[in-house]
CSV table of C-alpha atoms in Angstrom, one decimal:
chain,number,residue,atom,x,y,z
K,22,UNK,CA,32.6,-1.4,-1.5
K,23,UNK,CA,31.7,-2.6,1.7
K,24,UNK,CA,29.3,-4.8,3.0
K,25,UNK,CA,27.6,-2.5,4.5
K,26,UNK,CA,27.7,-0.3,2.2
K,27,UNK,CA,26.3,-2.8,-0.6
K,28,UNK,CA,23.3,-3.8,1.7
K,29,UNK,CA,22.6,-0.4,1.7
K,30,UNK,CA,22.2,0.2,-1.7
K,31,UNK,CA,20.5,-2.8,-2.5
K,32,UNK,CA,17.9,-2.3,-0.1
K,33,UNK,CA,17.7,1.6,-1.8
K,34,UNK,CA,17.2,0.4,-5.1
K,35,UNK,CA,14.9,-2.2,-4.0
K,36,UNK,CA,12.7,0.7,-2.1
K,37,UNK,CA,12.3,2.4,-5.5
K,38,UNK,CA,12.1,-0.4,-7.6
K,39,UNK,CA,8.9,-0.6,-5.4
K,40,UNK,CA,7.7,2.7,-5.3
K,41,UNK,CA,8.3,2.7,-8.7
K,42,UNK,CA,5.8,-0.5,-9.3
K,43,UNK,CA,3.2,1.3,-7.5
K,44,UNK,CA,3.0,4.3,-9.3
K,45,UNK,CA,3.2,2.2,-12.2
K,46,UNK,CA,-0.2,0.0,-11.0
K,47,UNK,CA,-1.6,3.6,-9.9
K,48,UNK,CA,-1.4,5.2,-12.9
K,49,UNK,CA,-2.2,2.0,-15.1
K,50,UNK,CA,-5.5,1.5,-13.0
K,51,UNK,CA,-6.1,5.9,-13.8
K,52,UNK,CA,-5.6,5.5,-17.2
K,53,UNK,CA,-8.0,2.0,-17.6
K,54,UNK,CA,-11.0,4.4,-17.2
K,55,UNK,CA,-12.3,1.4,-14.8
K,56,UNK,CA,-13.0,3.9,-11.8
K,57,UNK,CA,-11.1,5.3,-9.0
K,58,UNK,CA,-9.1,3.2,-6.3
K,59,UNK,CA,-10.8,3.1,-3.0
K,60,UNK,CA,-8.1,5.5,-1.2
K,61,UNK,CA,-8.4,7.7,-4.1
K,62,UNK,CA,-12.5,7.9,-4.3
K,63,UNK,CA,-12.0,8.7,-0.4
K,64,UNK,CA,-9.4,11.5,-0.9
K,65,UNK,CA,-11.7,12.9,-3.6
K,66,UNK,CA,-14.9,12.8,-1.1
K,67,UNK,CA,-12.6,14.8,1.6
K,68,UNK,CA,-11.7,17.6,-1.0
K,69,UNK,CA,-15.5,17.4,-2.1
K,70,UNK,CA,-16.6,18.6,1.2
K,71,UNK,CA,-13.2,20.7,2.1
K,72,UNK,CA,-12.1,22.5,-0.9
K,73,UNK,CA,-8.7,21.7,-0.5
K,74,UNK,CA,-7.0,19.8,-3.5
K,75,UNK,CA,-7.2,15.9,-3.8
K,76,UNK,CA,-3.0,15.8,-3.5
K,77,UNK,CA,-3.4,18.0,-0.1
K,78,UNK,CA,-5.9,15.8,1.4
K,79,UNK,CA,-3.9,12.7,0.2
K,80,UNK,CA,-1.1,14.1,2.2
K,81,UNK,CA,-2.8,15.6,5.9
K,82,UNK,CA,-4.6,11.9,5.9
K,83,UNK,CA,-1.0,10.3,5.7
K,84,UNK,CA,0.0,12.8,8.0
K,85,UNK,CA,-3.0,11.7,10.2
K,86,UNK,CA,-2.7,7.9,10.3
K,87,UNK,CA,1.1,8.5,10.7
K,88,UNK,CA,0.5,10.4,14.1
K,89,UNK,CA,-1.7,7.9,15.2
K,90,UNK,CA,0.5,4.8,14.3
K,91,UNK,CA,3.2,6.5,16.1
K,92,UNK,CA,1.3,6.5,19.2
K,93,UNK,CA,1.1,2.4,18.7
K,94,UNK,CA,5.3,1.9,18.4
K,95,UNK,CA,5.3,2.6,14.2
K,96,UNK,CA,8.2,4.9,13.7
K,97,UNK,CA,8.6,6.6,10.1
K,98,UNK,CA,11.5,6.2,8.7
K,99,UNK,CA,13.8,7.2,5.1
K,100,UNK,CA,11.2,4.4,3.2
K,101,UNK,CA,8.0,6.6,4.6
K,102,UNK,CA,9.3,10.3,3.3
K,103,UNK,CA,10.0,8.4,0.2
K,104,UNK,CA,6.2,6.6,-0.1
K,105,UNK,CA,4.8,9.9,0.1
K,106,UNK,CA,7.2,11.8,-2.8
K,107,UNK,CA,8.2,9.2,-5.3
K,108,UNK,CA,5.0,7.4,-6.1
K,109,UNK,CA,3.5,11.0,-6.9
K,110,UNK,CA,6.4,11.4,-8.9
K,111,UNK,CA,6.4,8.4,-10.6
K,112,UNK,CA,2.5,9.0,-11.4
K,113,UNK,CA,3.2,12.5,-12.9
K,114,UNK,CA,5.9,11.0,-15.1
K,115,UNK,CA,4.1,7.5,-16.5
K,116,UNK,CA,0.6,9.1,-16.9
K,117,UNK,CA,1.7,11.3,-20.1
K,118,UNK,CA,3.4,8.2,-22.2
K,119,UNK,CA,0.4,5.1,-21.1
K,120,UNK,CA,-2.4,5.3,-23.6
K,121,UNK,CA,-5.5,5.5,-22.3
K,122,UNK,CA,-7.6,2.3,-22.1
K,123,UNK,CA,-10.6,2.3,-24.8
K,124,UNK,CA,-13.4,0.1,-24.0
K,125,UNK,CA,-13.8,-2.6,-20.9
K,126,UNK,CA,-11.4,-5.4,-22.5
K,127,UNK,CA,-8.3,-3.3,-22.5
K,128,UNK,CA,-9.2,-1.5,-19.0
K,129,UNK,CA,-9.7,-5.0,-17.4
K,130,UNK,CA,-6.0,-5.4,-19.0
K,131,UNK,CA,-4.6,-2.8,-17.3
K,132,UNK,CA,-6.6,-3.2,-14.2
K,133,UNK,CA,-5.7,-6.9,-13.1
K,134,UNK,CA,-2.0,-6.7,-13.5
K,135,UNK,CA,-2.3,-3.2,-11.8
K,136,UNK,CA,-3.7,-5.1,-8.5
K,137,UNK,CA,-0.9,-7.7,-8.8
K,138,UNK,CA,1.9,-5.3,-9.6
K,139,UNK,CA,0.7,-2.8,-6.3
K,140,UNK,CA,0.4,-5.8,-3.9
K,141,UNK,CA,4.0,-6.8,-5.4
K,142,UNK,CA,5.5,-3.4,-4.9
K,143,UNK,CA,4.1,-3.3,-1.6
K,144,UNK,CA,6.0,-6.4,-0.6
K,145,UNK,CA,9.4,-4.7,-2.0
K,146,UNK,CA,9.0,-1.2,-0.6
K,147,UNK,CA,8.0,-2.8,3.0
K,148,UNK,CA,10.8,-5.6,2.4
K,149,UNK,CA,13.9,-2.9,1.9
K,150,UNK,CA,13.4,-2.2,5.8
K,151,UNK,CA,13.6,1.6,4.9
K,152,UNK,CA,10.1,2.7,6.3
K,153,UNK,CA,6.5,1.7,5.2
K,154,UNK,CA,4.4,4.0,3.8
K,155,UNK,CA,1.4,5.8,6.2
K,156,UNK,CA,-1.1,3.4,5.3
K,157,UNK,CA,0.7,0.3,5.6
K,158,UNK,CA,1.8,0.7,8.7
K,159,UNK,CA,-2.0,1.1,9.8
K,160,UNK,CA,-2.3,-2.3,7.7
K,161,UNK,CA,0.3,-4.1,10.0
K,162,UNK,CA,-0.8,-2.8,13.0
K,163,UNK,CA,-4.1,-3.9,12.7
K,164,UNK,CA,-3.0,-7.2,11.6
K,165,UNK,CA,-1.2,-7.5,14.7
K,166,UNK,CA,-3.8,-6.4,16.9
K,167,UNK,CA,-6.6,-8.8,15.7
K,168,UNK,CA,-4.6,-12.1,14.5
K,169,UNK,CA,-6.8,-11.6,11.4
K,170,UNK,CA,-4.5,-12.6,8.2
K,171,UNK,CA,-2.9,-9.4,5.9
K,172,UNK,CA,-5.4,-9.9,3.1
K,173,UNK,CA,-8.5,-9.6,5.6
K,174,UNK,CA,-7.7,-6.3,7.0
K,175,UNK,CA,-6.7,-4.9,3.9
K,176,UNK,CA,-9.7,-5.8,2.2
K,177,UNK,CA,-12.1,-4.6,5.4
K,178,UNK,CA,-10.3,-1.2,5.2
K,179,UNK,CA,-10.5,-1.0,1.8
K,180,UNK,CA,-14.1,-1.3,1.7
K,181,UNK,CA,-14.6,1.0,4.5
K,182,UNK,CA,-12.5,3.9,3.1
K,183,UNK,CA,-14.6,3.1,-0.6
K,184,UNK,CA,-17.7,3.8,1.2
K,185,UNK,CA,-16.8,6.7,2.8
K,186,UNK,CA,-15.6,7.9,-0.4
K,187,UNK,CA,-18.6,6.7,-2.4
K,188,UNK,CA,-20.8,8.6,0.4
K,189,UNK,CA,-19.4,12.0,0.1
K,190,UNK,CA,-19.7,11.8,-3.7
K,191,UNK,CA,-16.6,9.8,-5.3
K,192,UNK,CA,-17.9,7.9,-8.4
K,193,UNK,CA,-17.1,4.3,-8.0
K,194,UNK,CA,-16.8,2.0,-11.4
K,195,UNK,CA,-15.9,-1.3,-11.4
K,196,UNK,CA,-12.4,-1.3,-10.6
K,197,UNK,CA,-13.0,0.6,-7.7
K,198,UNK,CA,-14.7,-2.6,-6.3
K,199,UNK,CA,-11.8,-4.9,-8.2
K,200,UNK,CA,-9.4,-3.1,-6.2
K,201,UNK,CA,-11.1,-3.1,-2.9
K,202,UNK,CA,-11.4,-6.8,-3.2
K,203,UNK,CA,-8.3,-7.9,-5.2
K,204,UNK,CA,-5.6,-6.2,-3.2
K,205,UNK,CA,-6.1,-7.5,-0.3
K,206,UNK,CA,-4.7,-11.1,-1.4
K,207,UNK,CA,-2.1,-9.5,-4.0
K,208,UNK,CA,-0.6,-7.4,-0.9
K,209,UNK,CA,-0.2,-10.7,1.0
K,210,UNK,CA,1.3,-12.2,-1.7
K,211,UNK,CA,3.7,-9.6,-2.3
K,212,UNK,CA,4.5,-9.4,1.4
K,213,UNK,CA,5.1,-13.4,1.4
K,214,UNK,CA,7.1,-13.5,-2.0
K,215,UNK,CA,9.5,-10.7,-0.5
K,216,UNK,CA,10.0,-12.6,2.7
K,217,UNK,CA,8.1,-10.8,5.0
K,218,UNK,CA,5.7,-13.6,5.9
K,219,UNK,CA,2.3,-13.0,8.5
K,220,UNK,CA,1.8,-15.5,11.4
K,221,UNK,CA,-1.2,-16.9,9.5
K,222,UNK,CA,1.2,-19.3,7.6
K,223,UNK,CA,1.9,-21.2,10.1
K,224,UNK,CA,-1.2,-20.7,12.1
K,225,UNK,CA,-3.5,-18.0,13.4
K,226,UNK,CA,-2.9,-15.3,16.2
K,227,UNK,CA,-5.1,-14.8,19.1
K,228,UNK,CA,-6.8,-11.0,19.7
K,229,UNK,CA,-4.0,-9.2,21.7
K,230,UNK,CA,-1.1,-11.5,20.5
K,231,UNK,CA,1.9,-9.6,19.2
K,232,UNK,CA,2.6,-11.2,15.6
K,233,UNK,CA,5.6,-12.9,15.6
K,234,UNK,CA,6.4,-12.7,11.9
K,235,UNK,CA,9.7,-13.9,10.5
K,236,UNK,CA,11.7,-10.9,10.1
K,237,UNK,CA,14.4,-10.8,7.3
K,238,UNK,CA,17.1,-8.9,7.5
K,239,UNK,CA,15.9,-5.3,7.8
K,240,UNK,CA,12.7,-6.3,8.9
K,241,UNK,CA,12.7,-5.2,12.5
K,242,UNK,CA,10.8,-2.4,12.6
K,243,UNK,CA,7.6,-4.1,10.6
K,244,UNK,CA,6.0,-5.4,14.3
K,245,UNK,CA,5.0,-2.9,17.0
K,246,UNK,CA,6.6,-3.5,20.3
């Protein structure tokens, strides 16, 4: 085997290792009972007020933020076809063999490693080069805009999209708010512990400022030029 040929299937198998982590977190924080995640509580707002299902709406506002990134220099790529599929996929085939979280002690177990095992995944799926997924992309791009750290735009868009969600009728527990406030740090964390390191490490980026991150191997495509 070549090279080549090994890189590639490494970085494969570390893109659904990753995916595979985050449908894991997804479905552990579903089955905890603690509330829906904020993304989720603003899909099932949309569908509220649109009729169409929560996995359709899920999809057209990937779709959406896709379109818009493009217009900013984010390209989709094999990694972003496979965000969308697998972690559905990997939802559908964990939720039927995790119990179901009875009372708050066990749900707060499955809910804090969830947060820490999504911001982890995040950091491999990104890492493998292959694509990000819709929403991460939208992530970067706004981190690169603004020169605000990783963890502070995640958080802020979290919040945003759980208020939205919570305003067109989405109930919200309280790992809704655990999530909106937890991931933005455990997706910076993930993003540093699989090399893919933000500016704000060393020090901060001004307004306007392309990042100049420290792009792995692979890791190109992660700044919009």
């Amino acid at each position: 085997m070549t090279i080549a040929s090994w890189r590639w299937l490494r970085a494969w198998a570390q893109l659904v290792l990753g995916l595979f982590g985050y449908g894991l977190a997804v479905a552990l924080m579903i089955e905890s009972d603690l509330g829906l995640g904020p993304w989720d509580a603003f899909h099932y707002g949309l569908s509220l007020h649109t009729g169409l299902s929560v996995g359709m709406v899920s999809i057209l506002v990937g779709l959406a933020i896709q379109i818009v990134t493009w217009f900013v220099g984010v390209r989709p790529g094999a990694g972003t076809i496979a965000n969308m599929i697998l972690i559905g996929v990997f939802i559908d085939l964990l939720l039927p063999v995790l119990p179901t979280a009875h009372g708050w002690v066990w749900g707060l177990a499955y809910y804090l490693p969830a947060v820490l095992i999504c911001g982890l995944a995040t950091g491999l799926y990104i890492g493998a080069g292959m694509g990000k997924g819709p929403r991460d992309g939208m992530i970067l791009v706004l981190h690169a805009h603004t020169g605000w750290p990783v963890s502070r735009v995640r958080t802020l868009v979290e919040l945003v999209v759980l208020s939205l969600g919570w305003l067109m009728g989405a109930t919200v527990g309280v790992g809704t708010v655990l999530f909106a406030l937890g991931i933005g740090p455990a997706m910076q964390w993930g993003l540093r512990v699989c090399g893919v390191v933000p500016p704000v490490r060393e020090r901060s980026v001004e307004p306007g400022e392309r990042a100049a991150w420290n792009e792995p191997r692979g890791q190109q495509d992660l700044v919009p030029r």
